[in-house]
mmCIF file of C-alpha atoms in Angstrom:
data_model
loop_
_atom_site.group_PDB
_atom_site.id
_atom_site.type_symbol
_atom_site.label_atom_id
_atom_site.label_comp_id
_atom_site.label_asym_id
_atom_site.label_seq_id
_atom_site.Cartn_x
_atom_site.Cartn_y
_atom_site.Cartn_z
ATOM 1 C CA UNK A 1 192.450 -57.637 0.127
ATOM 2 C CA UNK A 2 192.203 -57.808 3.756
ATOM 3 C CA UNK A 3 190.210 -54.265 3.702
ATOM 4 C CA UNK A 4 187.682 -55.821 1.006
ATOM 5 C CA UNK A 5 187.429 -59.217 3.267
ATOM 6 C CA UNK A 6 186.898 -56.875 6.151
ATOM 7 C CA UNK A 7 184.153 -54.625 4.457
ATOM 8 C CA UNK A 8 182.405 -57.813 3.076
ATOM 9 C CA UNK A 9 182.345 -58.944 6.817
ATOM 10 C CA UNK A 10 181.354 -56.213 8.093
ATOM 11 C CA UNK A 11 178.182 -56.402 6.014
ATOM 12 C CA UNK A 12 177.351 -59.864 6.330
ATOM 13 C CA UNK A 13 177.486 -58.529 10.301
ATOM 14 C CA UNK A 14 174.787 -55.646 9.342
ATOM 15 C CA UNK A 15 172.770 -57.826 6.933
ATOM 16 C CA UNK A 16 172.342 -60.290 10.293
ATOM 17 C CA UNK A 17 171.734 -57.715 12.226
ATOM 18 C CA UNK A 18 169.098 -55.948 10.230
ATOM 19 C CA UNK A 19 167.956 -59.459 9.827
ATOM 20 C CA UNK A 20 167.895 -59.815 13.659
ATOM 21 C CA UNK A 21 166.167 -56.543 13.928
ATOM 22 C CA UNK A 22 163.603 -57.344 11.571
ATOM 23 C CA UNK A 23 162.796 -60.838 13.166
ATOM 24 C CA UNK A 24 162.875 -58.791 16.414
ATOM 25 C CA UNK A 25 160.176 -56.164 15.522
ATOM 26 C CA UNK A 26 158.029 -58.893 13.526
ATOM 27 C CA UNK A 27 157.878 -60.852 17.081
ATOM 28 C CA UNK A 28 156.750 -57.732 18.578
ATOM 29 C CA UNK A 29 153.967 -56.870 16.338
ATOM 30 C CA UNK A 30 152.915 -60.352 16.169
ATOM 31 C CA UNK A 31 152.804 -60.218 20.443
ATOM 32 C CA UNK A 32 150.990 -57.260 20.482
ATOM 33 C CA UNK A 33 148.497 -58.444 17.713
ATOM 34 C CA UNK A 34 148.124 -61.910 19.947
ATOM 35 C CA UNK A 35 147.456 -59.218 23.275
ATOM 36 C CA UNK A 36 144.826 -57.184 21.327
ATOM 37 C CA UNK A 37 143.053 -60.678 20.736
ATOM 38 C CA UNK A 38 143.281 -61.632 23.845
ATOM 39 C CA UNK A 39 142.245 -58.528 25.463
ATOM 40 C CA UNK A 40 139.489 -58.653 23.407
ATOM 41 C CA UNK A 41 138.642 -62.392 24.064
ATOM 42 C CA UNK A 42 138.929 -61.127 27.514
ATOM 43 C CA UNK A 43 136.060 -58.228 27.259
ATOM 44 C CA UNK A 44 133.674 -60.518 25.625
ATOM 45 C CA UNK A 45 134.171 -62.830 28.212
ATOM 46 C CA UNK A 46 133.558 -60.830 30.878
ATOM 47 C CA UNK A 47 130.947 -58.669 29.213
ATOM 48 C CA UNK A 48 129.244 -61.170 26.749
ATOM 49 C CA UNK A 49 129.374 -60.277 23.058
ATOM 50 C CA UNK A 50 126.546 -58.441 22.601
ATOM 51 C CA UNK A 51 122.672 -57.633 23.544
ATOM 52 C CA UNK A 52 120.677 -59.864 25.718
ATOM 53 C CA UNK A 53 121.028 -63.353 25.009
ATOM 54 C CA UNK A 54 121.449 -65.425 28.027
ATOM 55 C CA UNK A 55 120.388 -62.768 30.084
ATOM 56 C CA UNK A 56 118.399 -63.572 33.662
ATOM 57 C CA UNK A 57 115.808 -60.809 33.172
ATOM 58 C CA UNK A 58 112.544 -59.972 34.039
ATOM 59 C CA UNK A 59 109.501 -59.439 31.739
ATOM 60 C CA UNK A 60 109.907 -56.619 30.225
ATOM 61 C CA UNK A 61 106.932 -53.605 30.832
ATOM 62 C CA UNK A 62 107.135 -51.844 27.812
ATOM 63 C CA UNK A 63 107.905 -52.834 23.653
ATOM 64 C CA UNK A 64 110.255 -53.253 21.290
ATOM 65 C CA UNK A 65 111.243 -51.123 18.452
ATOM 66 C CA UNK A 66 114.107 -51.594 15.850
ATOM 67 C CA UNK A 67 116.772 -49.012 14.622
ATOM 68 C CA UNK A 68 119.823 -49.148 13.127
ATOM 69 C CA UNK A 69 122.080 -50.296 16.300
ATOM 70 C CA UNK A 70 119.535 -53.046 17.481
ATOM 71 C CA UNK A 71 116.151 -53.307 19.189
ATOM 72 C CA UNK A 72 115.339 -50.220 21.908
ATOM 73 C CA UNK A 73 112.842 -50.720 24.738
ATOM 74 C CA UNK A 74 111.087 -47.929 25.504
ATOM 75 C CA UNK A 75 107.501 -47.452 27.688
ATOM 76 C CA UNK A 76 104.680 -45.329 26.602
ATOM 77 C CA UNK A 77 102.079 -44.355 28.448
ATOM 78 C CA UNK A 78 99.155 -41.991 26.662
ATOM 79 C CA UNK A 79 97.280 -39.383 28.795
ATOM 80 C CA UNK A 80 94.648 -39.906 31.264
ATOM 81 C CA UNK A 81 93.011 -38.764 34.170
ATOM 82 C CA UNK A 82 92.794 -42.421 35.408
ATOM 83 C CA UNK A 83 96.529 -42.805 35.401
ATOM 84 C CA UNK A 84 97.479 -41.929 39.014
ATOM 85 C CA UNK A 85 94.664 -43.228 40.610
ATOM 86 C CA UNK A 86 95.070 -46.857 38.617
ATOM 87 C CA UNK A 87 98.657 -46.533 40.707
ATOM 88 C CA UNK A 88 97.978 -45.364 43.980
ATOM 89 C CA UNK A 89 94.776 -45.587 46.684
ATOM 90 C CA UNK A 90 92.416 -43.013 47.154
ATOM 91 C CA UNK A 91 94.215 -41.493 50.163
ATOM 92 C CA UNK A 92 97.188 -40.693 47.815
ATOM 93 C CA UNK A 93 94.635 -39.474 45.058
ATOM 94 C CA UNK A 94 93.142 -37.340 47.489
ATOM 95 C CA UNK A 95 96.507 -35.837 48.526
ATOM 96 C CA UNK A 96 97.561 -35.387 44.600
ATOM 97 C CA UNK A 97 94.198 -33.481 44.039
ATOM 98 C CA UNK A 98 95.121 -30.967 46.779
ATOM 99 C CA UNK A 99 98.300 -30.497 45.518
ATOM 100 C CA UNK A 100 97.350 -29.869 41.923
ATOM 101 C CA UNK A 101 94.968 -27.440 42.949
ATOM 102 C CA UNK A 102 97.372 -25.687 44.977
ATOM 103 C CA UNK A 103 96.544 -26.686 48.662
ATOM 104 C CA UNK A 104 100.063 -28.579 49.399
ATOM 105 C CA UNK A 105 103.139 -26.351 50.350
ATOM 106 C CA UNK A 106 104.690 -24.849 46.767
ATOM 107 C CA UNK A 107 108.151 -23.967 46.364
ATOM 108 C CA UNK A 108 109.227 -20.336 46.955
ATOM 109 C CA UNK A 109 111.262 -17.815 45.437
ATOM 110 C CA UNK A 110 114.659 -17.664 47.493
ATOM 111 C CA UNK A 111 115.576 -14.658 45.230
ATOM 112 C CA UNK A 112 118.632 -13.716 43.217
ATOM 113 C CA UNK A 113 121.811 -15.003 44.836
ATOM 114 C CA UNK A 114 124.591 -12.396 44.836
ATOM 115 C CA UNK A 115 127.030 -14.239 42.589
ATOM 116 C CA UNK A 116 124.226 -15.347 40.426
ATOM 117 C CA UNK A 117 121.887 -13.856 37.904
ATOM 118 C CA UNK A 118 119.434 -16.715 37.651
ATOM 119 C CA UNK A 119 117.101 -17.262 40.543
ATOM 120 C CA UNK A 120 116.496 -20.855 42.536
ATOM 121 C CA UNK A 121 113.611 -21.936 44.207
ATOM 122 C CA UNK A 122 113.949 -23.755 47.245
ATOM 123 C CA UNK A 123 112.116 -26.101 49.660
ATOM 124 C CA UNK A 124 112.747 -26.528 53.081
ATOM 125 C CA UNK A 125 108.927 -27.368 54.309
ATOM 126 C CA UNK A 126 108.442 -30.716 55.266
ATOM 127 C CA UNK A 127 104.663 -31.819 54.845
ATOM 128 C CA UNK A 128 103.424 -35.200 56.132
ATOM 129 C CA UNK A 129 103.759 -38.391 54.318
ATOM 130 C CA UNK A 130 101.312 -39.209 51.544
ATOM 131 C CA UNK A 131 100.889 -42.531 52.464
ATOM 132 C CA UNK A 132 101.281 -44.372 48.996
ATOM 133 C CA UNK A 133 100.124 -47.328 49.820
ATOM 134 C CA UNK A 134 98.672 -50.244 47.524
ATOM 135 C CA UNK A 135 95.389 -51.368 47.894
ATOM 136 C CA UNK A 136 94.420 -54.296 50.375
ATOM 137 C CA UNK A 137 98.243 -54.488 51.307
ATOM 138 C CA UNK A 138 99.404 -56.191 47.970
ATOM 139 C CA UNK A 139 101.641 -54.210 45.685
ATOM 140 C CA UNK A 140 100.046 -53.416 42.829
ATOM 141 C CA UNK A 141 101.194 -54.344 39.271
ATOM 142 C CA UNK A 142 103.295 -52.766 37.339
ATOM 143 C CA UNK A 143 101.209 -50.375 34.413
ATOM 144 C CA UNK A 144 102.263 -51.465 30.705
ATOM 145 C CA UNK A 145 103.085 -49.246 28.192
ATOM 146 C CA UNK A 146 100.983 -49.460 24.845
ATOM 147 C CA UNK A 147 102.979 -50.200 21.575
ATOM 148 C CA UNK A 148 103.512 -46.478 19.907
ATOM 149 C CA UNK A 149 102.338 -46.634 16.055
ATOM 150 C CA UNK A 150 103.813 -44.075 13.410
ATOM 151 C CA UNK A 151 102.361 -40.513 13.890
ATOM 152 C CA UNK A 152 99.810 -41.782 16.479
ATOM 153 C CA UNK A 153 100.528 -39.134 19.225
ATOM 154 C CA UNK A 154 98.203 -36.728 19.559
ATOM 155 C CA UNK A 155 98.597 -34.041 22.137
ATOM 156 C CA UNK A 156 101.293 -32.685 24.325
ATOM 157 C CA UNK A 157 104.483 -35.539 24.460
ATOM 158 C CA UNK A 158 107.063 -35.349 27.222
ATOM 159 C CA UNK A 159 110.281 -37.448 26.607
ATOM 160 C CA UNK A 160 112.588 -38.594 29.215
ATOM 161 C CA UNK A 161 116.023 -39.480 29.243
ATOM 162 C CA UNK A 162 117.761 -41.866 32.103
ATOM 163 C CA UNK A 163 120.902 -41.496 33.537
ATOM 164 C CA UNK A 164 124.325 -43.269 33.716
ATOM 165 C CA UNK A 165 123.961 -47.227 34.971
ATOM 166 C CA UNK A 166 119.757 -46.609 34.824
ATOM 167 C CA UNK A 167 116.609 -47.487 33.088
ATOM 168 C CA UNK A 168 113.267 -46.565 32.453
ATOM 169 C CA UNK A 169 111.771 -47.799 35.266
ATOM 170 C CA UNK A 170 112.952 -45.055 37.742
ATOM 171 C CA UNK A 171 110.281 -42.809 36.078
ATOM 172 C CA UNK A 172 107.776 -45.399 34.696
ATOM 173 C CA UNK A 173 107.428 -47.324 38.315
ATOM 174 C CA UNK A 174 104.698 -45.921 39.868
ATOM 175 C CA UNK A 175 105.897 -46.801 43.088
ATOM 176 C CA UNK A 176 109.226 -45.219 42.724
ATOM 177 C CA UNK A 177 109.040 -41.389 41.436
ATOM 178 C CA UNK A 178 105.682 -41.849 39.594
ATOM 179 C CA UNK A 179 106.750 -39.248 37.187
ATOM 180 C CA UNK A 180 104.667 -40.841 34.014
ATOM 181 C CA UNK A 181 101.252 -41.395 36.120
ATOM 182 C CA UNK A 182 101.536 -37.880 37.366
ATOM 183 C CA UNK A 183 102.151 -36.811 34.137
ATOM 184 C CA UNK A 184 99.603 -38.577 32.072
ATOM 185 C CA UNK A 185 97.183 -37.705 35.380
ATOM 186 C CA UNK A 186 97.876 -33.756 34.108
ATOM 187 C CA UNK A 187 97.422 -34.511 30.285
ATOM 188 C CA UNK A 188 100.640 -35.374 29.062
ATOM 189 C CA UNK A 189 101.938 -38.493 26.813
ATOM 190 C CA UNK A 190 104.959 -40.123 28.020
ATOM 191 C CA UNK A 191 107.721 -41.496 26.320
ATOM 192 C CA UNK A 192 110.724 -43.244 28.183
ATOM 193 C CA UNK A 193 113.504 -45.350 25.974
ATOM 194 C CA UNK A 194 116.080 -47.777 27.753
ATOM 195 C CA UNK A 195 119.029 -46.185 25.992
ATOM 196 C CA UNK A 196 121.360 -48.571 24.250
ATOM 197 C CA UNK A 197 122.591 -51.293 26.896
ATOM 198 C CA UNK A 198 120.500 -50.395 29.544
ATOM 199 C CA UNK A 199 117.552 -51.775 31.051
ATOM 200 C CA UNK A 200 115.957 -53.949 28.097
ATOM 201 C CA UNK A 201 117.610 -52.669 25.086
ATOM 202 C CA UNK A 202 120.236 -53.754 23.119
ATOM 203 C CA UNK A 203 123.526 -53.283 24.040
ATOM 204 C CA UNK A 204 125.527 -53.193 20.780
ATOM 205 C CA UNK A 205 129.207 -53.827 20.621
ATOM 206 C CA UNK A 206 130.358 -50.104 19.647
ATOM 207 C CA UNK A 207 131.864 -46.918 21.315
ATOM 208 C CA UNK A 208 129.339 -45.492 23.769
ATOM 209 C CA UNK A 209 129.173 -41.454 24.043
ATOM 210 C CA UNK A 210 126.068 -39.096 24.362
ATOM 211 C CA UNK A 211 126.658 -38.837 20.690
ATOM 212 C CA UNK A 212 125.509 -42.082 20.072
ATOM 213 C CA UNK A 213 122.246 -41.879 22.486
ATOM 214 C CA UNK A 214 121.566 -38.572 20.750
ATOM 215 C CA UNK A 215 121.503 -40.656 17.657
ATOM 216 C CA UNK A 216 119.112 -43.108 18.969
ATOM 217 C CA UNK A 217 116.795 -40.291 20.227
ATOM 218 C CA UNK A 218 116.595 -38.866 16.571
ATOM 219 C CA UNK A 219 116.081 -42.241 15.051
ATOM 220 C CA UNK A 220 112.872 -43.172 17.492
ATOM 221 C CA UNK A 221 111.702 -39.568 16.201
ATOM 222 C CA UNK A 222 111.390 -40.996 12.631
ATOM 223 C CA UNK A 223 110.227 -44.304 13.699
ATOM 224 C CA UNK A 224 107.721 -42.968 15.528
ATOM 225 C CA UNK A 225 107.007 -39.761 13.786
ATOM 226 C CA UNK A 226 107.327 -37.545 15.777
ATOM 227 C CA UNK A 227 107.490 -34.056 14.068
ATOM 228 C CA UNK A 228 105.547 -31.590 16.711
ATOM 229 C CA UNK A 229 108.464 -30.074 19.292
ATOM 230 C CA UNK A 230 108.034 -32.039 22.798
ATOM 231 C CA UNK A 231 109.297 -31.308 26.410
ATOM 232 C CA UNK A 232 112.520 -33.041 26.992
ATOM 233 C CA UNK A 233 113.790 -34.015 30.405
ATOM 234 C CA UNK A 234 117.490 -35.478 30.933
ATOM 235 C CA UNK A 235 118.725 -36.576 34.087
ATOM 236 C CA UNK A 236 121.955 -37.167 35.418
ATOM 237 C CA UNK A 237 124.007 -37.912 32.338
ATOM 238 C CA UNK A 238 121.090 -38.406 30.139
ATOM 239 C CA UNK A 239 121.212 -34.354 30.745
ATOM 240 C CA UNK A 240 124.166 -34.437 28.908
ATOM 241 C CA UNK A 241 122.468 -36.465 26.165
ATOM 242 C CA UNK A 242 119.166 -34.238 26.466
ATOM 243 C CA UNK A 243 121.403 -31.047 25.704
ATOM 244 C CA UNK A 244 123.493 -32.336 22.913
ATOM 245 C CA UNK A 245 120.126 -33.635 21.614
ATOM 246 C CA UNK A 246 118.449 -29.682 22.014
ATOM 247 C CA UNK A 247 121.370 -28.336 20.386
ATOM 248 C CA UNK A 248 121.190 -30.320 17.298
ATOM 249 C CA UNK A 249 117.637 -30.809 16.691
ATOM 250 C CA UNK A 250 116.296 -27.331 18.163
ATOM 251 C CA UNK A 251 112.782 -27.436 16.372
ATOM 252 C CA UNK A 252 112.027 -30.652 18.066
ATOM 253 C CA UNK A 253 112.359 -29.279 21.641
ATOM 254 C CA UNK A 254 109.651 -27.237 23.086
ATOM 255 C CA UNK A 255 111.257 -27.125 26.805
ATOM 256 C CA UNK A 256 114.610 -28.010 28.270
ATOM 257 C CA UNK A 257 114.626 -29.559 31.608
ATOM 258 C CA UNK A 258 117.825 -31.132 32.787
ATOM 259 C CA UNK A 259 117.596 -32.681 35.961
ATOM 260 C CA UNK A 260 120.914 -32.999 38.324
ATOM 261 C CA UNK A 261 122.497 -33.362 34.788
ATOM 262 C CA UNK A 262 126.455 -34.325 34.453
ATOM 263 C CA UNK A 263 126.947 -31.386 31.825
ATOM 264 C CA UNK A 264 129.753 -29.369 33.805
ATOM 265 C CA UNK A 265 132.933 -31.306 32.563
ATOM 266 C CA UNK A 266 134.884 -32.796 35.633
ATOM 267 C CA UNK A 267 137.689 -35.525 35.295
ATOM 268 C CA UNK A 268 137.696 -38.528 36.656
ATOM 269 C CA UNK A 269 139.193 -38.914 40.146
ATOM 270 C CA UNK A 270 142.843 -39.703 39.646
ATOM 271 C CA UNK A 271 142.619 -42.897 41.124
ATOM 272 C CA UNK A 272 140.295 -44.396 38.393
ATOM 273 C CA UNK A 273 141.847 -42.490 35.888
ATOM 274 C CA UNK A 274 145.276 -44.793 36.236
ATOM 275 C CA UNK A 275 142.610 -47.851 36.762
ATOM 276 C CA UNK A 276 141.298 -47.665 33.478
ATOM 277 C CA UNK A 277 144.569 -46.873 31.905
ATOM 278 C CA UNK A 278 145.512 -50.711 32.557
ATOM 279 C CA UNK A 279 144.121 -53.010 30.056
ATOM 280 C CA UNK A 280 142.997 -56.478 31.557
ATOM 281 C CA UNK A 281 143.428 -55.062 34.748
ATOM 282 C CA UNK A 282 140.136 -52.353 34.400
ATOM 283 C CA UNK A 283 137.895 -54.911 32.850
ATOM 284 C CA UNK A 284 138.352 -57.322 35.583
ATOM 285 C CA UNK A 285 137.874 -54.306 38.051
ATOM 286 C CA UNK A 286 134.743 -53.028 36.352
ATOM 287 C CA UNK A 287 133.114 -56.030 35.941
ATOM 288 C CA UNK A 288 133.878 -56.596 39.380
ATOM 289 C CA UNK A 289 132.113 -53.451 40.761
ATOM 290 C CA UNK A 290 129.669 -51.719 37.812
ATOM 291 C CA UNK A 291 127.308 -54.680 38.336
ATOM 292 C CA UNK A 292 126.504 -53.474 42.044
ATOM 293 C CA UNK A 293 125.464 -49.689 40.390
ATOM 294 C CA UNK A 294 122.403 -48.980 39.722
ATOM 295 C CA UNK A 295 120.348 -50.982 38.088
ATOM 296 C CA UNK A 296 123.026 -53.015 35.860
ATOM 297 C CA UNK A 297 122.717 -56.240 38.385
ATOM 298 C CA UNK A 298 122.071 -59.432 35.673
ATOM 299 C CA UNK A 299 122.138 -57.338 32.334
ATOM 300 C CA UNK A 300 126.013 -57.454 31.433
ATOM 301 C CA UNK A 301 125.157 -55.400 28.170
ATOM 302 C CA UNK A 302 125.051 -52.815 30.739
ATOM 303 C CA UNK A 303 128.045 -53.267 32.451
ATOM 304 C CA UNK A 304 129.651 -53.047 29.128
ATOM 305 C CA UNK A 305 128.140 -50.116 28.007
ATOM 306 C CA UNK A 306 129.065 -47.982 31.476
ATOM 307 C CA UNK A 307 132.325 -49.468 31.148
ATOM 308 C CA UNK A 308 132.596 -47.813 28.133
ATOM 309 C CA UNK A 309 131.063 -44.923 28.882
ATOM 310 C CA UNK A 310 133.716 -44.402 31.463
ATOM 311 C CA UNK A 311 136.557 -45.118 28.594
ATOM 312 C CA UNK A 312 134.662 -42.166 26.772
ATOM 313 C CA UNK A 313 134.759 -39.561 30.384
ATOM 314 C CA UNK A 314 138.659 -40.438 30.538
ATOM 315 C CA UNK A 315 139.535 -39.853 26.916
ATOM 316 C CA UNK A 316 137.062 -36.846 26.777
ATOM 317 C CA UNK A 317 138.737 -35.051 29.970
ATOM 318 C CA UNK A 318 135.633 -35.600 32.294
ATOM 319 C CA UNK A 319 132.931 -35.411 29.411
ATOM 320 C CA UNK A 320 130.391 -38.158 27.814
ATOM 321 C CA UNK A 321 131.300 -37.295 24.171
ATOM 322 C CA UNK A 322 134.211 -37.250 22.565
ATOM 323 C CA UNK A 323 136.467 -34.308 21.749
ATOM 324 C CA UNK A 324 135.575 -32.480 18.575
ATOM 325 C CA UNK A 325 131.869 -33.830 17.910
ATOM 326 C CA UNK A 326 129.441 -31.297 18.730
ATOM 327 C CA UNK A 327 131.463 -29.594 20.893
ATOM 328 C CA UNK A 328 131.754 -29.572 24.753
ATOM 329 C CA UNK A 329 128.290 -29.402 27.024
ATOM 330 C CA UNK A 330 129.845 -26.084 28.318
ATOM 331 C CA UNK A 331 129.900 -24.679 24.850
ATOM 332 C CA UNK A 332 126.426 -26.434 23.780
ATOM 333 C CA UNK A 333 124.913 -24.538 27.020
ATOM 334 C CA UNK A 334 126.594 -21.218 25.984
ATOM 335 C CA UNK A 335 124.975 -21.336 22.909
ATOM 336 C CA UNK A 336 121.512 -22.629 23.574
ATOM 337 C CA UNK A 337 121.673 -19.433 26.493
ATOM 338 C CA UNK A 338 122.849 -16.960 23.535
ATOM 339 C CA UNK A 339 120.121 -18.289 21.176
ATOM 340 C CA UNK A 340 117.773 -17.009 23.688
ATOM 341 C CA UNK A 341 116.291 -20.539 24.851
ATOM 342 C CA UNK A 342 115.963 -21.049 28.598
ATOM 343 C CA UNK A 343 117.075 -23.819 30.019
ATOM 344 C CA UNK A 344 115.391 -25.201 33.113
ATOM 345 C CA UNK A 345 117.300 -27.089 36.075
ATOM 346 C CA UNK A 346 115.775 -29.143 38.427
ATOM 347 C CA UNK A 347 118.352 -30.293 41.694
ATOM 348 C CA UNK A 348 118.994 -31.422 45.081
ATOM 349 C CA UNK A 349 120.807 -29.435 47.273
ATOM 350 C CA UNK A 350 122.326 -32.608 48.624
ATOM 351 C CA UNK A 351 123.212 -34.105 45.717
ATOM 352 C CA UNK A 352 126.226 -36.807 46.014
ATOM 353 C CA UNK A 353 126.925 -37.643 42.930
ATOM 354 C CA UNK A 354 126.487 -34.376 40.770
ATOM 355 C CA UNK A 355 127.044 -31.946 43.407
ATOM 356 C CA UNK A 356 124.991 -29.036 44.243
ATOM 357 C CA UNK A 357 127.973 -26.513 42.654
ATOM 358 C CA UNK A 358 127.849 -27.570 39.394
ATOM 359 C CA UNK A 359 124.363 -25.818 39.407
ATOM 360 C CA UNK A 360 126.074 -22.693 40.225
ATOM 361 C CA UNK A 361 128.672 -23.402 37.560
ATOM 362 C CA UNK A 362 125.926 -24.001 34.965
ATOM 363 C CA UNK A 363 124.368 -20.583 35.985
ATOM 364 C CA UNK A 364 127.629 -18.613 35.125
ATOM 365 C CA UNK A 365 127.401 -20.394 31.619
ATOM 366 C CA UNK A 366 123.764 -20.000 30.953
ATOM 367 C CA UNK A 367 122.662 -16.820 33.318
ATOM 368 C CA UNK A 368 119.022 -16.958 31.535
ATOM 369 C CA UNK A 369 118.358 -20.338 32.910
ATOM 370 C CA UNK A 370 115.890 -21.195 35.575
ATOM 371 C CA UNK A 371 116.622 -23.169 38.624
ATOM 372 C CA UNK A 372 114.750 -25.473 40.994
ATOM 373 C CA UNK A 373 116.273 -26.675 44.044
ATOM 374 C CA UNK A 374 115.171 -28.862 47.110
ATOM 375 C CA UNK A 375 117.138 -28.818 50.063
ATOM 376 C CA UNK A 376 118.148 -32.228 51.502
ATOM 377 C CA UNK A 377 117.721 -33.873 48.523
ATOM 378 C CA UNK A 378 120.278 -36.413 46.941
ATOM 379 C CA UNK A 379 121.026 -37.976 43.642
ATOM 380 C CA UNK A 380 117.890 -40.396 43.505
ATOM 381 C CA UNK A 381 115.837 -39.146 45.865
ATOM 382 C CA UNK A 382 113.142 -38.185 43.545
ATOM 383 C CA UNK A 383 112.487 -41.693 42.865
ATOM 384 C CA UNK A 384 113.686 -43.472 45.979
ATOM 385 C CA UNK A 385 113.589 -40.843 48.524
ATOM 386 C CA UNK A 386 110.978 -39.696 50.983
ATOM 387 C CA UNK A 387 107.406 -38.971 49.378
ATOM 388 C CA UNK A 388 107.447 -35.121 50.013
ATOM 389 C CA UNK A 389 111.171 -34.997 47.839
ATOM 390 C CA UNK A 390 108.777 -37.519 45.457
ATOM 391 C CA UNK A 391 106.128 -34.722 45.409
ATOM 392 C CA UNK A 392 108.721 -31.797 45.416
ATOM 393 C CA UNK A 393 109.895 -32.805 41.872
ATOM 394 C CA UNK A 394 106.905 -33.822 40.405
ATOM 395 C CA UNK A 395 105.629 -30.515 40.845
ATOM 396 C CA UNK A 396 108.201 -28.973 39.859
ATOM 397 C CA UNK A 397 108.714 -30.501 36.739
ATOM 398 C CA UNK A 398 105.349 -29.731 35.802
ATOM 399 C CA UNK A 399 105.388 -26.209 36.784
ATOM 400 C CA UNK A 400 108.298 -26.305 34.118
ATOM 401 C CA UNK A 401 106.499 -27.648 31.502
ATOM 402 C CA UNK A 402 102.993 -27.099 31.865
ATOM 403 C CA UNK A 403 100.888 -24.754 29.222
ATOM 404 C CA UNK A 404 100.430 -21.030 30.048
#
């Protein structure tokens, strides 16, 4: 009888322990759910719940089109020989005419590097400034893009993809790079969309990666009825997007130009990896730093998009795409090279964001690629640097895409 009573007591104790463990497990699950909910609300409080509502934004210079994940702001400028003159004064136009005729110093071939099969073009000339000053001492109005209708593009088209924390402004603003006016002047239509969460485009509540932006470009091609091959330029992070797009839709890409591209995966620095793994702290840190990077000021959607892109790089081991989807940019670059596609690179040798050493790694991955470099040029000097560097980048881009 004593043994039976002891066994019953032991069973009751075990049941109580099991009940306590179940209760503790339930409390733990509830706490985790509450923390997840609080974390989500904290992120929404810092970055906003979605698109552009409540933001203090300037009037968009382009137009909007609706696709599956929201509105996309784009700037489309049709080719016209008056495009350059419309944004610059006559001395600048005269200098540009000299440049177009070959009178300006052209990049010279530096020959094959000892350890690479690719050739590099370099420039060390320091020509005088062009003197891009607006007429009458005032600031010329920003040219507004035109609305693009389905199937209305007739002629060579250049599509430009901007980089991390950027927008279409760096390429369309005539007071910055002047890319669009320069290409229009030479007979090219130009389409520059703002990627999701950048510029004036909507920032959907989703995971941000190069795959998302590739799908965005593909949808824009469908919406605008773009079926003929076009010239594709990807800058910085946009280089990864352009590379993936050319891999998935090779029939749409006539010429691929990557300017200072983030394509050779490099892990984030250790301190940033640690910071991005701490919930709540990583959101607070990003919300206090990212608004001062690039063109994210007064754009909470852009801040959130950049934050989630950094998380993608953390999980992806340094790439802008998720693991296992479409392959790494390294493998895509090798694949394009094996298929005989020439990848054209444009770089600044003093680039502090995507270092010049990355160009040499890219050349080893795709030996048939072409490289053009500008000595002394930093990452954004094509848009915000000295005028002779802007002119160099414009001319180098034109050399890659001009018709034979």
